[in-house]
Every structure is written in C-alpha cells, then in structure tokens.
Coordinates of C-alpha atoms and ligand atoms in Angstrom, one line a residue:
M105 CA -48.9 -158.6 70.5
Q106 CA -46.9 -158.7 73.7
N107 CA -43.7 -160.6 73.9
Y108 CA -42.7 -160.2 77.5
P109 CA -45.7 -160.4 79.8
K110 CA -44.1 -163.7 81.0
L111 CA -41.0 -161.9 82.1
L112 CA -43.2 -159.3 83.9
I113 CA -45.1 -162.1 85.6
C114 CA -41.9 -163.8 86.8
L115 CA -40.7 -160.5 88.2
F116 CA -44.0 -159.9 90.0
L117 CA -44.1 -163.4 91.4
T118 CA -40.5 -163.3 92.5
F119 CA -41.1 -160.3 94.6
S120 CA -44.4 -161.8 95.9
F121 CA -46.5 -158.7 95.4
P122 CA -50.2 -159.1 96.3
M123 CA -52.5 -159.7 93.3
S124 CA -54.4 -156.4 93.6
N125 CA -53.9 -152.7 94.1
F126 CA -50.5 -152.2 92.5
A127 CA -49.9 -148.6 92.5
Q128 CA -49.8 -147.7 88.8
S129 CA -46.4 -146.3 87.7
G130 CA -46.4 -145.0 84.2
R131 CA -45.0 -147.6 81.9
I132 CA -45.7 -150.6 84.1
P133 CA -49.2 -152.1 83.6
V134 CA -51.5 -153.0 86.5
R135 CA -52.1 -156.7 86.6
A136 CA -55.1 -158.6 87.7
E137 CA -56.6 -162.1 87.4
N138 CA -60.4 -161.7 87.8
G139 CA -61.5 -158.4 86.4
M140 CA -60.4 -154.8 85.7
V141 CA -61.8 -151.3 85.2
V142 CA -59.8 -148.4 83.9
S143 CA -61.2 -144.9 83.9
S144 CA -60.3 -141.2 84.3
H145 CA -61.2 -141.2 88.0
Y146 CA -59.8 -143.5 90.7
L147 CA -63.1 -143.6 92.6
A148 CA -65.1 -144.6 89.5
S149 CA -62.5 -147.3 88.7
K150 CA -62.9 -148.6 92.2
V151 CA -66.7 -148.7 92.0
G152 CA -66.4 -150.6 88.7
E153 CA -64.0 -153.1 90.2
E154 CA -66.3 -153.6 93.2
I155 CA -69.3 -154.3 90.9
L156 CA -67.2 -156.9 89.1
S157 CA -66.1 -158.5 92.4
K158 CA -69.8 -158.8 93.4
G159 CA -70.5 -160.8 90.3
G160 CA -71.4 -158.1 88.0
N161 CA -70.4 -158.5 84.4
A162 CA -68.5 -156.0 82.1
I163 CA -71.7 -154.2 81.2
D164 CA -72.7 -153.8 84.9
A165 CA -69.3 -152.5 85.7
G166 CA -69.3 -150.1 82.7
V167 CA -72.7 -148.7 83.7
A168 CA -71.8 -148.3 87.4
T169 CA -68.4 -146.6 86.5
A170 CA -70.1 -144.3 84.0
F171 CA -72.7 -143.2 86.6
T172 CA -69.9 -142.7 89.2
L173 CA -67.9 -140.5 86.7
A174 CA -71.0 -138.3 86.4
V175 CA -70.4 -137.5 90.0
T176 CA -66.6 -137.6 90.4
L177 CA -65.5 -136.3 86.9
P178 CA -68.0 -133.6 86.0
S179 CA -65.7 -132.3 83.2
A180 CA -66.7 -135.2 81.0
G181 CA -68.5 -137.9 83.1
N182 CA -72.2 -137.2 82.7
I183 CA -75.9 -137.9 82.6
G184 CA -76.4 -134.7 80.5
G185 CA -74.4 -135.8 77.5
G186 CA -74.0 -138.8 75.3
G187 CA -71.7 -141.5 73.9
F188 CA -71.1 -145.0 72.6
L189 CA -70.4 -148.4 74.0
V190 CA -68.8 -151.3 72.2
Y191 CA -69.0 -154.9 73.5
H192 CA -67.1 -158.0 72.6
G193 CA -67.9 -161.1 74.6
A194 CA -65.5 -163.9 75.4
N195 CA -67.8 -166.1 73.3
G196 CA -67.4 -163.9 70.2
D197 CA -70.7 -161.9 70.6
K198 CA -70.3 -158.3 69.4
T199 CA -72.6 -155.4 69.7
A200 CA -72.6 -151.6 70.1
F201 CA -74.9 -149.0 71.7
N202 CA -75.4 -145.6 70.3
F203 CA -76.5 -143.0 72.8
R204 CA -75.2 -139.9 71.0
E205 CA -77.2 -136.7 71.7
K206 CA -79.8 -135.6 69.2
A207 CA -80.8 -132.2 67.8
P208 CA -84.1 -131.0 69.4
L209 CA -87.2 -131.2 67.2
K210 CA -87.3 -127.4 67.0
A211 CA -83.7 -127.3 65.6
S212 CA -83.0 -126.1 62.1
V213 CA -80.2 -126.0 59.6
D214 CA -79.4 -122.3 60.2
M215 CA -80.3 -122.1 63.9
F216 CA -76.9 -120.6 64.9
L217 CA -76.8 -117.9 62.2
D218 CA -77.5 -114.2 62.3
E219 CA -79.0 -112.2 59.4
D220 CA -75.6 -112.0 57.7
G221 CA -75.3 -115.8 57.8
Q222 CA -72.6 -115.7 60.4
I223 CA -72.6 -117.7 63.7
K224 CA -74.3 -115.6 66.3
D225 CA -72.6 -115.2 69.7
N226 CA -70.8 -118.5 69.4
S227 CA -74.2 -120.0 70.0
N228 CA -73.3 -123.5 68.6
H229 CA -70.8 -123.8 71.5
E230 CA -72.3 -121.7 74.3
G231 CA -75.7 -121.2 75.8
L232 CA -78.8 -123.3 75.6
L233 CA -78.9 -123.6 71.8
S234 CA -75.7 -125.6 72.0
V235 CA -77.4 -128.3 74.1
G236 CA -78.4 -131.6 72.4
V237 CA -81.0 -134.0 73.8
P238 CA -78.9 -136.1 76.2
G239 CA -78.5 -139.8 75.5
T240 CA -76.3 -141.2 78.3
V241 CA -79.1 -142.5 80.6
A242 CA -81.0 -144.1 77.8
G243 CA -77.8 -145.8 76.5
L244 CA -76.7 -147.1 79.8
Y245 CA -80.2 -148.4 80.6
K246 CA -80.6 -150.1 77.2
A247 CA -77.2 -151.8 77.5
H248 CA -78.1 -153.0 81.0
Q249 CA -81.6 -154.2 80.0
K250 CA -80.1 -156.2 77.2
M251 CA -77.0 -157.6 78.9
G252 CA -76.7 -156.6 82.5
N253 CA -76.5 -159.2 85.3
L254 CA -76.8 -157.3 88.6
P255 CA -80.0 -155.3 89.4
W256 CA -80.1 -151.8 88.0
E257 CA -80.7 -150.2 91.4
E258 CA -77.4 -151.6 92.7
L259 CA -75.4 -150.0 89.8
L260 CA -76.6 -146.5 90.8
E261 CA -76.0 -146.9 94.5
P262 CA -72.3 -146.0 94.6
A263 CA -72.8 -142.9 92.5
I264 CA -75.7 -141.7 94.7
N265 CA -73.7 -142.4 97.8
L266 CA -70.7 -140.2 96.5
A267 CA -73.1 -137.4 95.4
E268 CA -74.9 -137.4 98.7
N269 CA -72.1 -137.9 101.1
G270 CA -69.4 -136.3 99.0
F271 CA -65.8 -137.0 98.2
E272 CA -62.5 -135.2 98.2
S273 CA -62.3 -132.6 95.4
T274 CA -58.9 -132.6 93.5
Y275 CA -57.0 -129.8 91.9
N276 CA -58.3 -131.0 88.5
M277 CA -61.4 -128.9 88.8
N278 CA -59.7 -125.7 89.9
W279 CA -59.7 -123.7 86.7
F280 CA -63.4 -124.5 86.3
L281 CA -64.3 -123.4 89.8
K282 CA -62.6 -120.1 89.2
W283 CA -64.7 -119.7 86.0
V284 CA -67.9 -120.5 87.9
K285 CA -67.0 -118.0 90.6
E286 CA -66.6 -115.3 87.9
H287 CA -69.9 -116.2 86.4
H288 CA -72.0 -116.9 89.4
D289 CA -74.1 -113.8 89.0
D290 CA -75.2 -114.8 85.5
E291 CA -78.7 -116.3 85.7
L292 CA -77.8 -119.1 83.2
Y293 CA -75.1 -120.3 85.5
A294 CA -76.7 -119.8 88.9
A295 CA -77.4 -123.5 89.4
T296 CA -73.8 -124.2 88.3
A297 CA -72.6 -122.0 91.1
K298 CA -75.0 -123.7 93.5
A299 CA -73.7 -127.1 92.5
F300 CA -70.0 -126.4 92.3
L301 CA -69.2 -123.7 94.8
K302 CA -69.1 -124.0 98.6
N303 CA -72.3 -122.2 99.8
G304 CA -72.7 -121.2 96.1
E305 CA -69.8 -118.7 96.4
E306 CA -66.5 -120.2 97.5
I307 CA -64.0 -122.4 95.6
Y308 CA -63.5 -125.8 97.1
K309 CA -59.8 -126.4 98.0
P310 CA -58.3 -129.7 96.9
G311 CA -59.0 -132.3 99.7
E312 CA -62.3 -130.6 100.8
T313 CA -65.4 -132.7 100.7
W314 CA -67.8 -131.8 97.8
K315 CA -71.4 -132.9 98.0
Q316 CA -74.0 -132.8 95.2
P317 CA -77.5 -133.2 96.8
D318 CA -79.5 -132.2 93.7
L319 CA -77.5 -134.6 91.5
A320 CA -78.1 -137.4 94.1
K321 CA -81.9 -136.8 93.8
S322 CA -81.7 -137.0 90.0
L323 CA -79.7 -140.2 90.2
K324 CA -82.3 -141.6 92.6
R325 CA -85.1 -141.0 90.1
I326 CA -83.0 -142.9 87.6
Q327 CA -82.4 -145.6 90.1
Q328 CA -86.1 -146.0 90.8
N329 CA -87.6 -145.6 87.3
G330 CA -84.8 -146.5 84.9
A331 CA -84.5 -144.3 81.8
D332 CA -88.0 -142.9 82.5
G333 CA -86.6 -141.4 85.7
F334 CA -84.6 -139.1 83.4
Y335 CA -86.7 -138.7 80.3
K336 CA -90.1 -138.4 81.9
G337 CA -91.4 -136.9 85.2
K338 CA -89.6 -134.5 87.4
T339 CA -86.1 -134.4 85.7
A340 CA -87.6 -134.0 82.2
K341 CA -89.8 -131.2 83.5
L342 CA -86.9 -129.4 85.2
I343 CA -85.0 -129.5 81.9
A344 CA -87.9 -128.4 79.7
D345 CA -89.0 -125.6 82.1
F346 CA -85.5 -124.2 82.3
M347 CA -85.2 -124.4 78.5
K348 CA -88.5 -122.6 77.9
E349 CA -87.6 -119.9 80.4
H350 CA -84.2 -119.1 78.9
G351 CA -84.8 -119.6 75.2
G352 CA -83.6 -123.2 74.8
L353 CA -85.3 -125.6 72.4
I354 CA -85.5 -128.9 74.2
T355 CA -89.0 -129.9 75.3
E356 CA -90.5 -132.7 77.3
K357 CA -91.5 -134.3 74.0
D358 CA -87.8 -134.3 72.8
L359 CA -86.9 -136.1 76.0
A360 CA -89.8 -138.6 76.0
N361 CA -88.9 -139.4 72.3
Y362 CA -85.2 -140.0 72.9
E363 CA -84.1 -143.6 72.2
A364 CA -80.7 -145.2 72.3
E365 CA -79.9 -147.6 69.5
E366 CA -78.2 -151.0 69.4
L367 CA -76.0 -151.2 66.3
A368 CA -73.7 -153.7 64.7
P369 CA -70.1 -152.6 65.3
V370 CA -68.0 -151.7 62.3
T371 CA -65.3 -154.3 61.8
G372 CA -62.0 -154.7 60.0
T373 CA -58.7 -156.6 60.3
Y374 CA -55.1 -155.7 61.0
R375 CA -52.2 -158.1 60.7
G376 CA -54.4 -161.1 61.8
Y377 CA -56.3 -159.2 64.5
E378 CA -60.0 -158.2 64.2
V379 CA -60.9 -154.5 64.9
V380 CA -64.3 -154.0 66.4
A381 CA -65.3 -150.4 66.7
M382 CA -68.1 -147.8 66.6
P383 CA -70.0 -147.1 63.4
P384 CA -71.5 -143.7 62.5
P385 CA -72.7 -141.4 63.9
S386 CA -69.1 -141.9 65.2
S387 CA -66.5 -141.4 62.5
G388 CA -64.0 -143.2 64.8
G389 CA -64.4 -146.8 63.7
V390 CA -64.5 -146.2 60.0
A391 CA -61.5 -143.8 60.1
L392 CA -59.5 -146.2 62.4
I393 CA -60.1 -149.2 60.1
E394 CA -59.3 -147.1 57.0
M395 CA -56.0 -146.0 58.5
L396 CA -55.1 -149.5 59.7
N397 CA -55.8 -150.9 56.2
I398 CA -53.6 -148.3 54.6
L399 CA -50.8 -149.0 57.1
E400 CA -50.9 -152.8 56.7
V401 CA -48.7 -152.9 53.6
F402 CA -45.9 -151.0 55.3
D403 CA -43.4 -152.5 57.7
L404 CA -43.9 -150.3 60.7
E405 CA -42.0 -152.6 62.9
E406 CA -38.9 -152.3 60.7
A407 CA -39.4 -148.5 60.5
G408 CA -39.3 -148.4 64.3
A409 CA -41.5 -146.7 66.9
N410 CA -41.4 -142.9 67.0
S411 CA -39.0 -142.8 64.0
A412 CA -39.4 -140.2 61.3
K413 CA -40.4 -142.9 58.8
S414 CA -43.1 -144.3 61.1
Y415 CA -44.5 -140.8 61.7
H416 CA -44.5 -140.1 58.0
L417 CA -46.5 -143.3 57.2
L418 CA -48.9 -142.6 60.1
T419 CA -49.4 -139.1 58.8
E420 CA -50.2 -140.2 55.3
A421 CA -52.8 -142.6 56.6
M422 CA -54.3 -139.9 58.8
R423 CA -54.4 -137.4 56.0
R424 CA -56.4 -139.7 53.8
A425 CA -58.9 -141.0 56.4
Y426 CA -59.7 -137.6 57.8
A427 CA -60.4 -136.2 54.3
D428 CA -62.9 -139.1 53.8
R429 CA -64.4 -138.4 57.3
A430 CA -65.2 -134.8 56.3
L431 CA -66.6 -135.8 52.9
Y432 CA -68.8 -138.8 53.7
L433 CA -69.7 -139.2 57.4
G434 CA -72.7 -138.2 59.5
D435 CA -75.7 -139.6 61.2
P436 CA -76.7 -142.8 59.2
N437 CA -80.4 -142.2 59.9
F438 CA -80.0 -139.0 57.8
N439 CA -77.3 -140.3 55.4
P440 CA -78.4 -143.7 54.3
K441 CA -76.0 -144.0 51.5
M442 CA -72.6 -143.5 53.3
P443 CA -70.0 -145.7 51.5
L444 CA -69.0 -147.5 54.7
E445 CA -68.1 -150.8 53.0
K446 CA -65.8 -149.0 50.5
L447 CA -64.1 -146.8 53.2
T448 CA -63.3 -149.9 55.3
S449 CA -62.2 -152.2 52.5
K450 CA -58.7 -153.4 51.7
E451 CA -59.3 -152.6 48.0
Y452 CA -59.9 -149.0 48.7
A453 CA -56.9 -148.9 51.0
K454 CA -54.8 -150.3 48.2
K455 CA -55.8 -147.3 46.0
L456 CA -54.9 -144.9 48.8
Q457 CA -51.6 -146.7 49.4
E458 CA -50.6 -146.2 45.8
G459 CA -50.5 -142.4 46.3
I460 CA -48.1 -142.6 49.3
Q461 CA -44.4 -142.0 48.6
I462 CA -42.1 -143.7 51.2
D463 CA -40.0 -140.6 51.8
R464 CA -42.1 -137.6 50.6
A465 CA -45.2 -136.0 52.2
S466 CA -48.2 -135.6 50.0
K467 CA -50.3 -132.5 50.1
S468 CA -53.8 -132.3 51.5
D469 CA -56.0 -131.7 48.6
S470 CA -58.6 -129.1 49.7
A471 CA -60.2 -128.6 46.4
N472 CA -63.5 -130.2 47.5
F473 CA -63.8 -128.0 50.4
N474 CA -62.7 -124.6 49.3
K475 CA -59.3 -124.8 51.2
A476 CA -61.0 -125.8 54.4
H477 CA -59.3 -126.6 57.6
L478 CA -61.4 -128.4 60.2
R479 CA -63.1 -126.7 63.0
Y480 CA -62.2 -126.9 66.6
E481 CA -63.3 -129.9 68.6
S482 CA -63.0 -130.1 72.3
P483 CA -60.7 -132.6 73.9
Q484 CA -63.0 -133.2 76.8
T485 CA -64.6 -136.6 76.8
T486 CA -63.8 -139.7 78.9
H487 CA -63.2 -143.4 78.3
I488 CA -63.8 -146.5 80.3
S489 CA -62.4 -149.9 79.6
V490 CA -63.7 -153.0 81.4
V491 CA -63.0 -156.7 81.3
D492 CA -64.8 -159.1 83.6
K493 CA -63.9 -162.6 84.9
E494 CA -65.1 -164.4 81.8
G495 CA -63.1 -162.1 79.6
N496 CA -66.0 -160.1 78.2
A497 CA -64.9 -156.6 77.2
V498 CA -66.6 -153.2 77.2
S499 CA -65.2 -150.1 75.7
L500 CA -67.3 -147.0 76.5
T501 CA -66.6 -143.4 75.6
Y502 CA -69.0 -140.6 76.5
T503 CA -68.8 -136.8 76.6
L504 CA -70.3 -133.4 77.3
E505 CA -68.3 -132.1 74.2
R506 CA -66.2 -129.3 75.8
S507 CA -64.8 -129.5 79.3
Y508 CA -67.9 -129.3 81.6
G509 CA -70.0 -129.1 78.4
S510 CA -72.2 -126.0 78.2
K511 CA -71.2 -125.2 81.9
I512 CA -75.0 -124.9 82.5
V513 CA -76.4 -127.0 85.4
V514 CA -80.1 -127.6 85.3
P515 CA -81.6 -125.9 88.4
G516 CA -82.9 -128.4 90.9
A517 CA -81.4 -131.3 88.9
G518 CA -77.7 -130.8 89.7
F519 CA -76.1 -132.0 86.5
L520 CA -74.3 -130.3 83.6
L521 CA -75.8 -130.1 80.1
N522 CA -73.7 -130.9 77.1
N523 CA -72.8 -128.4 74.3
E524 CA -72.7 -131.2 71.7
M525 CA -74.7 -129.2 69.0
G526 CA -71.3 -127.6 68.3
D527 CA -70.2 -130.9 66.7
F528 CA -72.6 -130.2 63.8
N529 CA -71.4 -128.2 60.8
P530 CA -72.8 -124.8 61.6
I531 CA -73.0 -122.9 58.3
P532 CA -74.4 -124.9 55.4
G533 CA -72.1 -124.9 52.4
H534 CA -69.5 -122.6 54.0
T535 CA -66.1 -124.0 54.5
D536 CA -63.2 -121.7 55.2
T537 CA -59.7 -121.4 56.5
K538 CA -60.8 -120.1 59.8
G539 CA -61.9 -123.6 60.9
L540 CA -65.4 -123.9 59.7
I541 CA -66.7 -126.8 57.6
G542 CA -70.1 -126.9 55.9
T543 CA -70.4 -130.3 54.2
K544 CA -73.8 -131.8 53.9
P545 CA -73.7 -135.1 55.9
N546 CA -73.3 -133.3 59.2
L547 CA -75.6 -130.3 58.9
V548 CA -78.2 -129.7 61.7
A549 CA -81.7 -131.3 61.3
P550 CA -84.4 -132.0 63.9
G551 CA -83.8 -135.3 65.6
K552 CA -80.4 -135.8 63.9
R553 CA -77.2 -136.9 65.7
M554 CA -74.1 -134.9 65.3
L555 CA -70.9 -136.6 64.0
S556 CA -68.5 -137.7 66.6
S557 CA -64.8 -138.8 66.7
M558 CA -65.2 -141.0 69.8
T559 CA -63.5 -144.3 69.1
P560 CA -64.3 -147.0 71.7
T561 CA -62.6 -150.0 70.2
I562 CA -62.0 -153.7 70.9
I563 CA -59.3 -155.7 69.2
A564 CA -59.9 -159.4 69.0
K565 CA -57.9 -162.5 68.0
E566 CA -59.5 -165.8 67.1
G567 CA -62.9 -164.6 68.2
K568 CA -61.8 -163.4 71.7
P569 CA -61.2 -159.9 72.8
V570 CA -57.6 -159.0 73.5
L571 CA -57.6 -155.2 73.9
A572 CA -60.2 -152.7 75.1
I573 CA -59.1 -149.2 74.3
G574 CA -60.4 -145.6 73.9
S575 CA -59.6 -142.0 74.7
P576 CA -61.0 -138.5 75.0
G577 CA -59.5 -135.8 72.7
G578 CA -62.1 -134.6 70.2
R579 CA -60.9 -135.2 66.7
T580 CA -57.5 -136.5 68.0
I581 CA -59.2 -139.5 69.5
I582 CA -59.1 -141.6 66.4
N583 CA -55.3 -141.0 66.0
T584 CA -54.7 -141.7 69.7
V585 CA -56.4 -145.1 69.4
L586 CA -54.6 -145.8 66.2
Q587 CA -51.2 -145.2 67.7
V588 CA -51.9 -147.4 70.8
V589 CA -53.0 -150.2 68.5
V590 CA -49.9 -149.8 66.3
N591 CA -47.6 -149.6 69.3
M592 CA -48.9 -152.9 70.6
I593 CA -49.3 -154.9 67.4
D594 CA -46.3 -153.5 65.4
H595 CA -43.9 -152.4 68.0
K596 CA -44.8 -155.1 70.6
M597 CA -45.2 -152.6 73.5
N598 CA -47.0 -153.5 76.6
I599 CA -50.3 -151.7 77.2
A600 CA -48.8 -149.1 79.5
K601 CA -45.9 -148.2 77.2
A602 CA -48.2 -148.2 74.2
I603 CA -50.4 -145.6 76.0
E604 CA -47.5 -143.5 77.4
S605 CA -45.6 -143.3 74.1
P606 CA -45.6 -139.8 72.5
R607 CA -48.4 -139.2 70.0
I608 CA -49.0 -137.2 66.8
H609 CA -52.1 -135.8 65.2
H610 CA -52.8 -134.9 61.6
Q611 CA -56.4 -134.3 60.4
W612 CA -56.0 -133.6 56.7
L613 CA -56.5 -129.9 57.0
P614 CA -54.8 -127.8 58.2
D615 CA -51.9 -129.6 56.5
R616 CA -49.6 -129.8 59.5
T617 CA -48.8 -132.4 62.2
R618 CA -49.1 -131.7 65.9
F619 CA -46.6 -133.4 68.2
E620 CA -47.0 -133.3 71.9
D621 CA -44.7 -131.0 73.9
F622 CA -41.3 -132.7 74.2
G623 CA -42.8 -135.5 72.1
I624 CA -40.3 -135.5 69.3
S625 CA -36.5 -135.2 69.3
P626 CA -34.9 -132.4 67.3
D627 CA -33.2 -135.0 65.1
T628 CA -36.4 -136.9 64.3
K629 CA -38.2 -133.6 63.7
K630 CA -35.5 -132.5 61.2
L631 CA -35.8 -135.8 59.2
Y632 CA -39.6 -135.6 59.3
E633 CA -39.6 -132.0 58.1
Q634 CA -37.2 -132.9 55.3
M635 CA -39.9 -135.1 53.9
G636 CA -42.1 -132.1 53.5
H637 CA -44.2 -132.1 56.6
E638 CA -45.0 -129.1 58.7
V639 CA -44.7 -129.6 62.4
Y640 CA -45.9 -127.8 65.5
E641 CA -45.7 -128.9 69.1
A642 CA -48.4 -128.3 71.7
G643 CA -49.9 -129.8 74.9
S644 CA -50.5 -133.4 75.2
Q645 CA -52.9 -135.7 73.3
G646 CA -55.7 -137.8 74.8
Q647 CA -56.0 -139.8 78.0
A648 CA -56.2 -143.4 76.8
M649 CA -57.6 -146.1 79.0
G650 CA -56.9 -149.6 78.1
I651 CA -56.9 -153.3 79.1
Y652 CA -55.0 -156.1 77.5
I653 CA -56.2 -159.7 78.0
D654 CA -53.4 -162.3 78.1
W655 CA -55.6 -165.4 77.4
E656 CA -52.6 -167.8 77.5
N657 CA -51.8 -166.9 81.1
D658 CA -55.3 -165.8 82.2
L659 CA -54.1 -162.4 83.2
L660 CA -55.3 -158.8 82.6
Y661 CA -53.0 -155.9 82.1
G662 CA -54.4 -152.4 82.4
A663 CA -53.2 -148.8 82.2
A664 CA -54.6 -145.4 82.8
D665 CA -52.8 -142.7 80.8
S666 CA -50.6 -140.6 83.0
R667 CA -51.9 -137.7 80.9
S668 CA -55.1 -138.1 82.9
Y669 CA -55.2 -136.2 86.2
D670 CA -57.1 -138.7 88.4
G671 CA -57.1 -141.8 86.2
K672 CA -56.5 -145.3 87.5
A673 CA -56.6 -149.0 86.6
E674 CA -58.2 -151.1 89.3
G675 CA -58.2 -154.9 89.1
F676 CA -58.5 -157.9 91.4
Ligands
LIG81 N1 -67.5 -134.0 71.2 C1 -66.4 -134.8 70.8 C2 -66.8 -136.0 69.9 O1 -67.9 -136.5 70.0 O2 -66.0 -136.4 69.1

C-alpha cells in the first residue's frame, strides 16, 4: 500500500524530531507510535488523543471526540443528529453501530406536500418538520456500553469543560453567525441566537471565547444518566415541548423509543485487501464495494493517478453504482429484500464491467426514473478516524445533514437539531430533472431511517486494520472515500497525498462529472471530454480524515484534509 514510509521514517529520525505534535503540512502525514485521532477540529482531536493516552481504547476516544465536536464544530458535530460507527479490532473483530435518525411516529409519506402535491415551503429541509429523531447519543452510548474501556463520565468531561468554560471561536463559523444575527427575531431561531451570539445579539470575532452553558447542562445530564439523560427526563421534555408549541412532530414517546442498532458491517475485497464498511441505511458501503469490484479488472496503476483514463474508469464505476443506489437502497428495516449480496458481488461487477468501453463514456440510462437527476444533498457532515495502541480502529461519521442542520437550537438545551428528514425522497413516485427523486425504498414512513451516503470505512489486510477513512460531503462522500482508497492501493500514495489529491464526482444523474476548482489540467480535461464526458468545475470535495497503520514498523500515519478549516491529526 505504501512503498516509502521507511524513507520518511529515516528522514524523521535523521532530523531527530520529537515523536508527537508534528505540525501537519499538507502532503506530509503526521506520525505516531501509540495512538492517533484525526477529526475536523483540533481541540476534538486533542481530546481524543488524551483519552487514548489515559488508557482509553479506540471506542472511548471516538466517543469523547464526537462529544467534543458537538461543542467545537457545531456545523456538523452534534448530539442532535445521527451517524454511523465502523469498528475493526487488531484481533479481527468487526462490528458497526447504526445511529441514523428516524422519522417521528407521526410522520407520513406525504408530510411535506401541499394540496397540489408540491413540497410546501421547503419543509423537508427547513423548519421543525425537517427534524428526525436524533440518534447520536444512543449510538455513542451503545458503542461504549459494548466496547468502551474508560468510565462513560470521563468521556463527557472534556466536552462539558469546553462548553462551560469556552474556547476560541474561529472564522469558520462567521457566515453562520451572520445568518443567525439576521434571523434572531424569528421565534424559531431565538435559542439559536442565544447560543451562538454574544449576549444574544453580537457576532463573536475569531479568537473571542465562546461559551455554551445550556449545552454544558445537556451534556451533564448525558454524563450522569447515559442515553436516558438525553432520551428521557429534562432534555426529552425540552425537545418535545418545543416541538408541540411550534408544530413539530417529535414527542417524548419518539425519544424514549429511539434505539441504536449494532449491525454486521458490509464487506468486500479489493486487490487483496478487505473492505469493511457501513451497510444500509447507509448506501456508502454497498456503493463503495460495488465500485471497487468494477475497478478491480482495470489497471489503474498503469493508467496513472489523475490521468484522463483513470478519471474515465472511475466515472464509469460511479455511474453504475449510483444508479443502483437510487434503485435499491433504503432502511433495511423497511426494505427487507434489498439485493445487497448481488450488488457487492464480483459476478455482478463482471456484468457491469462488460458494458464499459476503455475510451468511450457510456450514457446514464434514466429510463427507470423518468430522466431524473438526483436531489441536492448537503456537504455538511464530519468524520473521525481513531487508532489505539493495540491497533484497534474506529471510523465514525455523523451529521446534522446541512451545515448547522435545521439551524434550530432547542431552547434551554443549547444544541442544534438536524434537518435529516430532507434525506428521504419527498414526493412519492415523482422523479424529475429539477433534482427530485421519488423511488420507493427511501420514502418517508413512521420510525423509518432515511438513506445516507456516509461511508465510514476500514480497510484491512490479513485480518488487521490498515486504514481508517471517511469524509463529509453528502452524496460525494462515497466517491471521496473511493478515491482515497484507490490512491493508496493503486497509486501507492501515502495517506496525506491520497487525501490531498484532486477529486471527482459523478452520481449517475445528472450525467456530468464535477471536478474541484483547479483540480484538472486543461490537457487532461480535453482528453476526458473527448471520450464523451461532460465536465464542470466547482468548489472542493469532502474533508477526508484518515489513519494508515504500518504494522511492519509499528507506526501510525494520519492526515486531516487541508480542505477542512480546523481539522487536525493528533498522535503520540
Ligand atoms: N445527510 C448526509 C448523509 O447522510 O449522507
């Protein structure tokens, strides 16, 4: 996977750098011997590292980092959202935790529609109808109950401390603070203004200390009472009362009934490595394995990283896997017959490979979906990778859906609610070129989980984890993870280069490929377009957070994507 870590090691040793706290510099991985945490906020990574150094295992550090991100990275870190955790132990044990949000019991298939069958006031993405029953606290608690080492109370302490005593705000939040100031008179966002603005009115300047006393109290209730400290008692009542007062659907019963699930990860292989990833209700693992199976027959190494030929083959794999994603995938508790074995099999990939021409783009066949292109999915989610001293690995991705979720803070509870209901298909049977999709597996139903693209993944070799990887990015997540894996396995990049390398995104429909700004040379673009692909360039894609385990030399290499504002890899 990596040919030159030894060279790197020699360089580091020659210059006698200390073992910890290398400043991360883009394409050079951070190196550590005893444990590492990589996340989208430097304070959260530090908390995770400290938990590891106190004897916590990868689950403990993942849990503590996630609670800290709920304080320091409110755009995506959360207790009001949901997500997934994939675990691969050094001893070969594998498991996964599903804490995706659920539709409330009062939800219905047409809950977002007006009399004309159109989406009313963007209600699937905005306001209280967009909020799913949060899953994060239940998921973190369940993972800790099953596999944690340190006491639960200890894992909450750093987050409570940062919420109570504050930390320096960064420019990352600035656009949101401006939005909150503009909306602070709106009753729905009054508690958001109280939580995020200085004295409920002024925007914090970067460097000013931001405290969150109500959030600290909510975290203390979780610290004292575990998951019940969120799903029962004061916090549950604050959520349910607020919902009732403002036309939301979530009740105390929804909260008391919420349960996280432990699931078997979905697995596949790629060029001798094992791929261990999240099954539905995430589409991530299935689509990732399907794409890797398709790509396996092609010589990507020979095609060369970031070449037109490589991009063409990646695109053809993406096109096919995303079509299957739309057709087949949803919450397994409501779709018991999803053909997961078929979609992740080498035989099926062989059939798909046969339709790929080596120098010609195929066309996305939209016949099934009435010329659909896929609806918008927000890029705001966040990923944590952890490896502990024993080499146990955790890959955890969680989200509020859009940046800052619904932007609604629960009064008195101090945390943001998600707007994850927007990940359901909103209009049954209606798929159109404006970005709506109405296929059955992912329609709203009471108690159902909405389909996700989050792709927390662990790559293993000979029964041991070698890579923990994941990213935010809505539907682009699966392609981001795919490209990091291909960069490392096929192109032999180190973890930092694999993460920094430019990325592409194709999602079947619309039938065009997105490149990052300045992510493709004009020459490559010309060659790629000549094969029949349509290209557009925009923004940047994902914020991957990864750790590579070099078992031969007992070293860890980590990298936080430079696309992330405050991300950091911390090891010791
Ligand atoms: N809300 C983004 C996802 O779950 O994929």
